[in-house]
Amino acid sequence: EPEVTQTPSHQVTQMGQEVILRCVPISNHLYFYWYRQILGQKVEFLVSFYNNEISEKSEIFDDQFSVERPDGSNFTLKIRSTKLEDSAMYFCASSVLGRAYEQFFGPGTRLTVL
Amino acid sequence: TQLLEQSPQFLSIQEGENLTVYCNSSSVFSSLQWYRQEPGEGPVLLVTVVTGGEVKKLKRLTFQFGDARKDSSLHITAAQPGDTGLYLCAGALSSNYQLIWGAGTKLIIKP
């Protein structure tokens, strides 16, 4: 069964460094998302992406964040200058046209900012 | 601010018992998803309900969407230890496709 994959599974970085989290969505999906979950808290929406542009973004997704689909398979989230409070699980999700609400999630990347 | 309130937050019951988890909001959702999440892993989609009053069954799990599309419930019949996990509801607003998440119900089924 096709699934969303994410790399790395765990990323440790120093405050102020740039990180890139990578995702490979399910191949026939057209909508892509990033969510995050701080330990012990709710899952939070960051951004949605369709047709090579951002569809929607939350207040969390400020100028330090960017997304890109550099090729036909990868979808990346870049954090330019990480802060301690960026430490969280970051989940990528994807969905098909016509059922965008039915989102399938990857296993997540645990980001630890020291 | 749209909120999804899940209850109970925590439930520990014996194998074989029945249970119901609730997800409530003052907002109307175009759809509502139920996910299950294991520690350190991503949410796994269990079901999507779209129509007010809709009922879907997945083996011993029954999902219902409220008539007004503001609430949903998950009922498990004859719970088994394998049902242990964190159950999350997530609603999609009609205006966009971002999911609004509940805080989850941590379910423990004791053998």
PDB file of C-alpha atoms in Angstrom:
ATOM      1  CA  GLU A   1       0.000   0.000   0.000  1.00  0.00           C
ATOM      2  CA  PRO A   2       1.442   3.400  -0.948  1.00  0.00           C
ATOM      3  CA  GLU A   3       2.529   5.591   1.916  1.00  0.00           C
ATOM      4  CA  VAL A   4       4.039   8.962   2.687  1.00  0.00           C
ATOM      5  CA  THR A   5       7.706   8.770   3.632  1.00  0.00           C
ATOM      6  CA  GLN A   6       9.785  11.317   5.521  1.00  0.00           C
ATOM      7  CA  THR A   7      13.496  11.811   6.104  1.00  0.00           C
ATOM      8  CA  PRO A   8      15.299  12.080   8.370  1.00  0.00           C
ATOM      9  CA  SER A   9      13.417  10.393  11.193  1.00  0.00           C
ATOM     10  CA  HIS A  10      15.311  12.511  13.717  1.00  0.00           C
ATOM     11  CA  GLN A  11      17.224  15.752  13.193  1.00  0.00           C
ATOM     12  CA  VAL A  12      19.264  17.459  15.873  1.00  0.00           C
ATOM     13  CA  THR A  13      20.470  20.985  15.159  1.00  0.00           C
ATOM     14  CA  GLN A  14      21.873  24.025  16.888  1.00  0.00           C
ATOM     15  CA  MET A  15      19.755  27.115  17.361  1.00  0.00           C
ATOM     16  CA  GLY A  16      20.123  29.444  14.401  1.00  0.00           C
ATOM     17  CA  GLN A  17      20.951  26.714  11.919  1.00  0.00           C
ATOM     18  CA  GLU A  18      18.929  25.934   8.821  1.00  0.00           C
ATOM     19  CA  VAL A  19      17.195  22.591   8.489  1.00  0.00           C
ATOM     20  CA  ILE A  20      15.419  20.947   5.581  1.00  0.00           C
ATOM     21  CA  LEU A  21      12.863  18.255   6.248  1.00  0.00           C
ATOM     22  CA  ARG A  22      12.030  16.013   3.349  1.00  0.00           C
ATOM     23  CA  CYS A  23       8.871  14.195   2.353  1.00  0.00           C
ATOM     24  CA  VAL A  24       7.841  11.963  -0.501  1.00  0.00           C
ATOM     25  CA  PRO A  25       4.036  12.130  -0.779  1.00  0.00           C
ATOM     26  CA  ILE A  26       1.913   9.332  -2.213  1.00  0.00           C
ATOM     27  CA  SER A  27       2.515   9.368  -5.959  1.00  0.00           C
ATOM     28  CA  ASN A  28      -0.940  10.244  -7.329  1.00  0.00           C
ATOM     29  CA  HIS A  29      -1.689  12.822  -4.632  1.00  0.00           C
ATOM     30  CA  LEU A  30      -1.841  16.481  -5.555  1.00  0.00           C
ATOM     31  CA  TYR A  31      -2.295  18.253  -2.213  1.00  0.00           C
ATOM     32  CA  PHE A  32       0.579  18.390   0.250  1.00  0.00           C
ATOM     33  CA  TYR A  33       0.708  19.575   3.827  1.00  0.00           C
ATOM     34  CA  TRP A  34       3.013  20.123   6.747  1.00  0.00           C
ATOM     35  CA  TYR A  35       1.828  19.847  10.330  1.00  0.00           C
ATOM     36  CA  ARG A  36       3.738  19.913  13.559  1.00  0.00           C
ATOM     37  CA  GLN A  37       3.144  18.461  16.999  1.00  0.00           C
ATOM     38  CA  ILE A  38       5.011  19.798  19.987  1.00  0.00           C
ATOM     39  CA  LEU A  39       5.466  17.090  22.606  1.00  0.00           C
ATOM     40  CA  GLY A  40       2.263  16.597  24.568  1.00  0.00           C
ATOM     41  CA  GLN A  41       0.287  19.101  22.495  1.00  0.00           C
ATOM     42  CA  LYS A  42      -2.223  19.013  19.641  1.00  0.00           C
ATOM     43  CA  VAL A  43      -1.281  18.567  16.018  1.00  0.00           C
ATOM     44  CA  GLU A  44      -1.070  22.012  14.376  1.00  0.00           C
ATOM     45  CA  PHE A  45      -1.459  22.946  10.727  1.00  0.00           C
ATOM     46  CA  LEU A  46       1.465  24.761   9.140  1.00  0.00           C
ATOM     47  CA  VAL A  47       0.902  24.962   5.402  1.00  0.00           C
ATOM     48  CA  SER A  48      -0.896  23.431   2.435  1.00  0.00           C
ATOM     49  CA  PHE A  49       0.505  23.289  -1.082  1.00  0.00           C
ATOM     50  CA  TYR A  50      -1.202  22.663  -4.402  1.00  0.00           C
ATOM     51  CA  ASN A  51      -0.273  23.246  -8.005  1.00  0.00           C
ATOM     52  CA  ASN A  52       3.225  24.377  -7.037  1.00  0.00           C
ATOM     53  CA  GLU A  53       2.129  27.117  -4.714  1.00  0.00           C
ATOM     54  CA  ILE A  54       1.054  27.619  -1.128  1.00  0.00           C
ATOM     55  CA  SER A  55      -2.718  27.329  -0.761  1.00  0.00           C
ATOM     56  CA  GLU A  56      -2.909  28.314   2.845  1.00  0.00           C
ATOM     57  CA  LYS A  57      -0.629  28.864   5.797  1.00  0.00           C
ATOM     58  CA  SER A  58      -1.095  29.316   9.511  1.00  0.00           C
ATOM     59  CA  GLU A  59       0.254  32.006  11.820  1.00  0.00           C
ATOM     60  CA  ILE A  60       3.028  29.600  12.797  1.00  0.00           C
ATOM     61  CA  PHE A  61       4.324  29.539   9.221  1.00  0.00           C
ATOM     62  CA  ASP A  62       6.233  32.813   9.329  1.00  0.00           C
ATOM     63  CA  ASP A  63       9.094  34.077   7.173  1.00  0.00           C
ATOM     64  CA  GLN A  64      11.462  31.539   8.719  1.00  0.00           C
ATOM     65  CA  PHE A  65       9.568  28.735   7.018  1.00  0.00           C
ATOM     66  CA  SER A  66       9.382  27.851   3.354  1.00  0.00           C
ATOM     67  CA  VAL A  67       8.192  24.898   1.299  1.00  0.00           C
ATOM     68  CA  GLU A  68       9.258  23.612  -2.050  1.00  0.00           C
ATOM     69  CA  ARG A  69       8.525  20.823  -4.462  1.00  0.00           C
ATOM     70  CA  PRO A  70      11.927  20.657  -6.156  1.00  0.00           C
ATOM     71  CA  ASP A  71      11.043  17.745  -8.407  1.00  0.00           C
ATOM     72  CA  GLY A  72       8.157  15.428  -9.188  1.00  0.00           C
ATOM     73  CA  SER A  73       8.397  13.439  -5.992  1.00  0.00           C
ATOM     74  CA  ASN A  74       9.854  15.424  -3.091  1.00  0.00           C
ATOM     75  CA  PHE A  75       8.189  18.045  -0.904  1.00  0.00           C
ATOM     76  CA  THR A  76      10.402  19.907   1.537  1.00  0.00           C
ATOM     77  CA  LEU A  77      10.008  22.153   4.552  1.00  0.00           C
ATOM     78  CA  LYS A  78      12.871  24.529   5.277  1.00  0.00           C
ATOM     79  CA  ILE A  79      13.361  26.369   8.534  1.00  0.00           C
ATOM     80  CA  ARG A  80      15.944  29.102   7.942  1.00  0.00           C
ATOM     81  CA  SER A  81      17.080  29.906  11.456  1.00  0.00           C
ATOM     82  CA  THR A  82      15.834  27.406  13.974  1.00  0.00           C
ATOM     83  CA  LYS A  83      14.673  28.425  17.433  1.00  0.00           C
ATOM     84  CA  LEU A  84      14.380  26.305  20.548  1.00  0.00           C
ATOM     85  CA  GLU A  85      10.583  26.426  20.227  1.00  0.00           C
ATOM     86  CA  ASP A  86      10.765  24.820  16.783  1.00  0.00           C
ATOM     87  CA  SER A  87      11.521  21.509  18.495  1.00  0.00           C
ATOM     88  CA  ALA A  88       8.621  19.236  17.577  1.00  0.00           C
ATOM     89  CA  MET A  89       7.501  16.331  15.427  1.00  0.00           C
ATOM     90  CA  TYR A  90       6.911  17.525  11.881  1.00  0.00           C
ATOM     91  CA  PHE A  91       4.446  15.546   9.809  1.00  0.00           C
ATOM     92  CA  CYS A  92       4.001  15.652   6.075  1.00  0.00           C
ATOM     93  CA  ALA A  93       0.638  14.648   4.623  1.00  0.00           C
ATOM     94  CA  SER A  94      -0.877  14.326   1.175  1.00  0.00           C
ATOM     95  CA  SER A  95      -4.304  13.898  -0.357  1.00  0.00           C
ATOM     96  CA  VAL A  96      -5.984  13.400  -3.698  1.00  0.00           C
ATOM     97  CA  LEU A  97      -7.894  15.884  -5.799  1.00  0.00           C
ATOM     98  CA  GLY A  98     -11.543  15.905  -4.795  1.00  0.00           C
ATOM     99  CA  ARG A  99     -10.893  14.520  -1.309  1.00  0.00           C
ATOM    100  CA  ALA A 100      -8.335  16.989  -0.032  1.00  0.00           C
ATOM    101  CA  TYR A 101      -9.650  16.663   3.517  1.00  0.00           C
ATOM    102  CA  GLU A 102      -8.718  12.967   3.622  1.00  0.00           C
ATOM    103  CA  GLN A 103      -5.056  13.361   4.447  1.00  0.00           C
ATOM    104  CA  PHE A 104      -2.537  10.574   4.795  1.00  0.00           C
ATOM    105  CA  PHE A 105       0.383  11.211   7.074  1.00  0.00           C
ATOM    106  CA  GLY A 106       4.016  10.241   7.057  1.00  0.00           C
ATOM    107  CA  PRO A 107       5.834   8.869  10.103  1.00  0.00           C
ATOM    108  CA  GLY A 108       7.218  12.279  11.015  1.00  0.00           C
ATOM    109  CA  THR A 109      10.594  13.883  11.607  1.00  0.00           C
ATOM    110  CA  ARG A 110      11.523  14.626  15.182  1.00  0.00           C
ATOM    111  CA  LEU A 111      13.359  17.972  15.199  1.00  0.00           C
ATOM    112  CA  THR A 112      15.414  18.802  18.265  1.00  0.00           C
ATOM    113  CA  VAL A 113      16.876  22.304  18.467  1.00  0.00           C
ATOM    114  CA  LEU A 114      19.632  22.730  21.047  1.00  0.00           C
TER     115      LEU A 114
ATOM    116  CA  THR B   1     -10.874  30.160  16.752  1.00  0.00           C
ATOM    117  CA  GLN B   2     -12.211  26.764  15.798  1.00  0.00           C
ATOM    118  CA  LEU B   3     -11.839  24.147  18.488  1.00  0.00           C
ATOM    119  CA  LEU B   4     -12.455  20.446  18.617  1.00  0.00           C
ATOM    120  CA  GLU B   5     -12.956  19.125  22.115  1.00  0.00           C
ATOM    121  CA  GLN B   6     -12.375  15.447  22.671  1.00  0.00           C
ATOM    122  CA  SER B   7     -13.590  13.505  25.661  1.00  0.00           C
ATOM    123  CA  PRO B   8     -12.574  11.700  27.660  1.00  0.00           C
ATOM    124  CA  GLN B   9      -8.891  12.612  27.562  1.00  0.00           C
ATOM    125  CA  PHE B  10      -7.972   9.265  29.058  1.00  0.00           C
ATOM    126  CA  LEU B  11      -9.837   5.971  29.331  1.00  0.00           C
ATOM    127  CA  SER B  12      -8.686   2.700  30.821  1.00  0.00           C
ATOM    128  CA  ILE B  13     -11.067  -0.261  30.644  1.00  0.00           C
ATOM    129  CA  GLN B  14     -11.065  -4.043  30.716  1.00  0.00           C
ATOM    130  CA  GLU B  15     -10.960  -6.191  27.619  1.00  0.00           C
ATOM    131  CA  GLY B  16     -14.458  -6.969  26.376  1.00  0.00           C
ATOM    132  CA  GLU B  17     -16.074  -3.721  27.533  1.00  0.00           C
ATOM    133  CA  ASN B  18     -17.634  -1.155  25.216  1.00  0.00           C
ATOM    134  CA  LEU B  19     -16.606   2.492  25.051  1.00  0.00           C
ATOM    135  CA  THR B  20     -17.440   5.720  23.297  1.00  0.00           C
ATOM    136  CA  VAL B  21     -15.147   8.651  22.540  1.00  0.00           C
ATOM    137  CA  TYR B  22     -16.636  12.040  21.699  1.00  0.00           C
ATOM    138  CA  CYS B  23     -15.493  14.918  19.551  1.00  0.00           C
ATOM    139  CA  ASN B  24     -17.434  18.188  19.831  1.00  0.00           C
ATOM    140  CA  SER B  25     -17.234  21.646  18.358  1.00  0.00           C
ATOM    141  CA  SER B  26     -19.272  24.780  17.847  1.00  0.00           C
ATOM    142  CA  SER B  27     -18.012  24.898  14.257  1.00  0.00           C
ATOM    143  CA  VAL B  28     -19.522  23.108  11.287  1.00  0.00           C
ATOM    144  CA  PHE B  29     -17.115  20.840   9.454  1.00  0.00           C
ATOM    145  CA  SER B  30     -17.306  19.679   5.856  1.00  0.00           C
ATOM    146  CA  SER B  31     -15.795  16.395   6.965  1.00  0.00           C
ATOM    147  CA  LEU B  32     -14.378  14.789  10.031  1.00  0.00           C
ATOM    148  CA  GLN B  33     -11.561  12.299  10.193  1.00  0.00           C
ATOM    149  CA  TRP B  34     -10.615   9.862  12.934  1.00  0.00           C
ATOM    150  CA  TYR B  35      -6.974   8.907  13.278  1.00  0.00           C
ATOM    151  CA  ARG B  36      -5.030   6.607  15.535  1.00  0.00           C
ATOM    152  CA  GLN B  37      -1.512   7.566  16.581  1.00  0.00           C
ATOM    153  CA  GLU B  38       1.136   5.397  18.202  1.00  0.00           C
ATOM    154  CA  PRO B  39       3.929   7.058  20.232  1.00  0.00           C
ATOM    155  CA  GLY B  40       6.587   8.574  17.972  1.00  0.00           C
ATOM    156  CA  GLU B  41       4.638   7.840  14.796  1.00  0.00           C
ATOM    157  CA  GLY B  42       2.372   9.698  12.425  1.00  0.00           C
ATOM    158  CA  PRO B  43      -1.439   9.631  12.652  1.00  0.00           C
ATOM    159  CA  VAL B  44      -3.009   6.747  10.735  1.00  0.00           C
ATOM    160  CA  LEU B  45      -6.333   7.500   9.085  1.00  0.00           C
ATOM    161  CA  LEU B  46      -9.160   5.252  10.279  1.00  0.00           C
ATOM    162  CA  VAL B  47     -12.215   6.807   8.661  1.00  0.00           C
ATOM    163  CA  THR B  48     -13.672   9.916   7.060  1.00  0.00           C
ATOM    164  CA  VAL B  49     -17.278  10.989   7.580  1.00  0.00           C
ATOM    165  CA  VAL B  50     -18.757  13.632   5.341  1.00  0.00           C
ATOM    166  CA  THR B  51     -22.564  13.631   5.533  1.00  0.00           C
ATOM    167  CA  GLY B  52     -24.513  14.776   8.596  1.00  0.00           C
ATOM    168  CA  GLY B  53     -25.871  11.712  10.400  1.00  0.00           C
ATOM    169  CA  GLU B  54     -23.493   9.385   8.565  1.00  0.00           C
ATOM    170  CA  VAL B  55     -22.510   6.165  10.313  1.00  0.00           C
ATOM    171  CA  LYS B  56     -19.503   4.089   9.252  1.00  0.00           C
ATOM    172  CA  LYS B  57     -18.380   0.783  10.661  1.00  0.00           C
ATOM    173  CA  LEU B  58     -14.874  -0.626  10.669  1.00  0.00           C
ATOM    174  CA  LYS B  59     -15.064  -4.062  12.279  1.00  0.00           C
ATOM    175  CA  ARG B  60     -15.751  -3.344  15.967  1.00  0.00           C
ATOM    176  CA  LEU B  61     -15.436   0.430  15.524  1.00  0.00           C
ATOM    177  CA  THR B  62     -18.495   2.540  14.723  1.00  0.00           C
ATOM    178  CA  PHE B  63     -18.096   6.187  13.734  1.00  0.00           C
ATOM    179  CA  GLN B  64     -20.942   8.670  13.630  1.00  0.00           C
ATOM    180  CA  PHE B  65     -21.083  12.224  12.333  1.00  0.00           C
ATOM    181  CA  GLY B  66     -23.627  14.470  14.006  1.00  0.00           C
ATOM    182  CA  ASP B  67     -26.624  15.689  12.034  1.00  0.00           C
ATOM    183  CA  ALA B  68     -25.360  19.274  12.213  1.00  0.00           C
ATOM    184  CA  ARG B  69     -21.798  18.199  11.339  1.00  0.00           C
ATOM    185  CA  LYS B  70     -20.443  19.739  14.550  1.00  0.00           C
ATOM    186  CA  ASP B  71     -19.716  16.565  16.470  1.00  0.00           C
ATOM    187  CA  SER B  72     -18.715  12.965  16.050  1.00  0.00           C
ATOM    188  CA  SER B  73     -18.347   9.830  18.107  1.00  0.00           C
ATOM    189  CA  LEU B  74     -16.277   6.679  17.978  1.00  0.00           C
ATOM    190  CA  HIS B  75     -17.757   3.597  19.604  1.00  0.00           C
ATOM    191  CA  ILE B  76     -15.720   0.457  20.159  1.00  0.00           C
ATOM    192  CA  THR B  77     -17.535  -2.778  20.903  1.00  0.00           C
ATOM    193  CA  ALA B  78     -15.839  -5.525  22.900  1.00  0.00           C
ATOM    194  CA  ALA B  79     -12.545  -3.664  23.181  1.00  0.00           C
ATOM    195  CA  GLN B  80      -9.350  -5.649  22.830  1.00  0.00           C
ATOM    196  CA  PRO B  81      -5.794  -4.903  24.017  1.00  0.00           C
ATOM    197  CA  GLY B  82      -4.845  -4.229  20.391  1.00  0.00           C
ATOM    198  CA  ASP B  83      -7.183  -1.217  20.448  1.00  0.00           C
ATOM    199  CA  THR B  84      -4.860   0.508  22.903  1.00  0.00           C
ATOM    200  CA  GLY B  85      -3.630   3.799  21.478  1.00  0.00           C
ATOM    201  CA  LEU B  86      -4.247   7.508  21.022  1.00  0.00           C
ATOM    202  CA  TYR B  87      -7.374   8.317  19.031  1.00  0.00           C
ATOM    203  CA  LEU B  88      -7.568  11.727  17.384  1.00  0.00           C
ATOM    204  CA  CYS B  89     -10.396  13.467  15.619  1.00  0.00           C
ATOM    205  CA  ALA B  90      -9.675  16.120  13.007  1.00  0.00           C
ATOM    206  CA  GLY B  91     -12.189  18.292  11.205  1.00  0.00           C
ATOM    207  CA  ALA B  92     -11.923  20.020   7.857  1.00  0.00           C
ATOM    208  CA  LEU B  93     -13.634  23.374   7.420  1.00  0.00           C
ATOM    209  CA  SER B  94     -15.538  23.987   4.211  1.00  0.00           C
ATOM    210  CA  SER B  95     -13.438  27.025   3.386  1.00  0.00           C
ATOM    211  CA  ASN B  96     -10.111  25.255   3.256  1.00  0.00           C
ATOM    212  CA  TYR B  97      -8.482  21.900   3.730  1.00  0.00           C
ATOM    213  CA  GLN B  98      -6.461  22.448   6.857  1.00  0.00           C
ATOM    214  CA  LEU B  99      -7.412  20.013   9.577  1.00  0.00           C
ATOM    215  CA  ILE B 100      -8.408  21.244  13.022  1.00  0.00           C
ATOM    216  CA  TRP B 101      -7.346  18.660  15.585  1.00  0.00           C
ATOM    217  CA  GLY B 102      -8.675  17.431  18.880  1.00  0.00           C
ATOM    218  CA  ALA B 103      -6.246  16.792  21.723  1.00  0.00           C
ATOM    219  CA  GLY B 104      -6.837  13.055  21.566  1.00  0.00           C
ATOM    220  CA  THR B 105      -8.175  10.282  23.757  1.00  0.00           C
ATOM    221  CA  LYS B 106      -5.573   7.962  25.209  1.00  0.00           C
ATOM    222  CA  LEU B 107      -7.188   4.550  25.389  1.00  0.00           C
ATOM    223  CA  ILE B 108      -5.808   1.609  27.374  1.00  0.00           C
ATOM    224  CA  ILE B 109      -7.453  -1.788  27.163  1.00  0.00           C
ATOM    225  CA  LYS B 110      -6.353  -4.118  29.937  1.00  0.00           C
ATOM    226  CA  PRO B 111      -6.317  -7.866  29.289  1.00  0.00           C
TER     227      PRO B 111
END
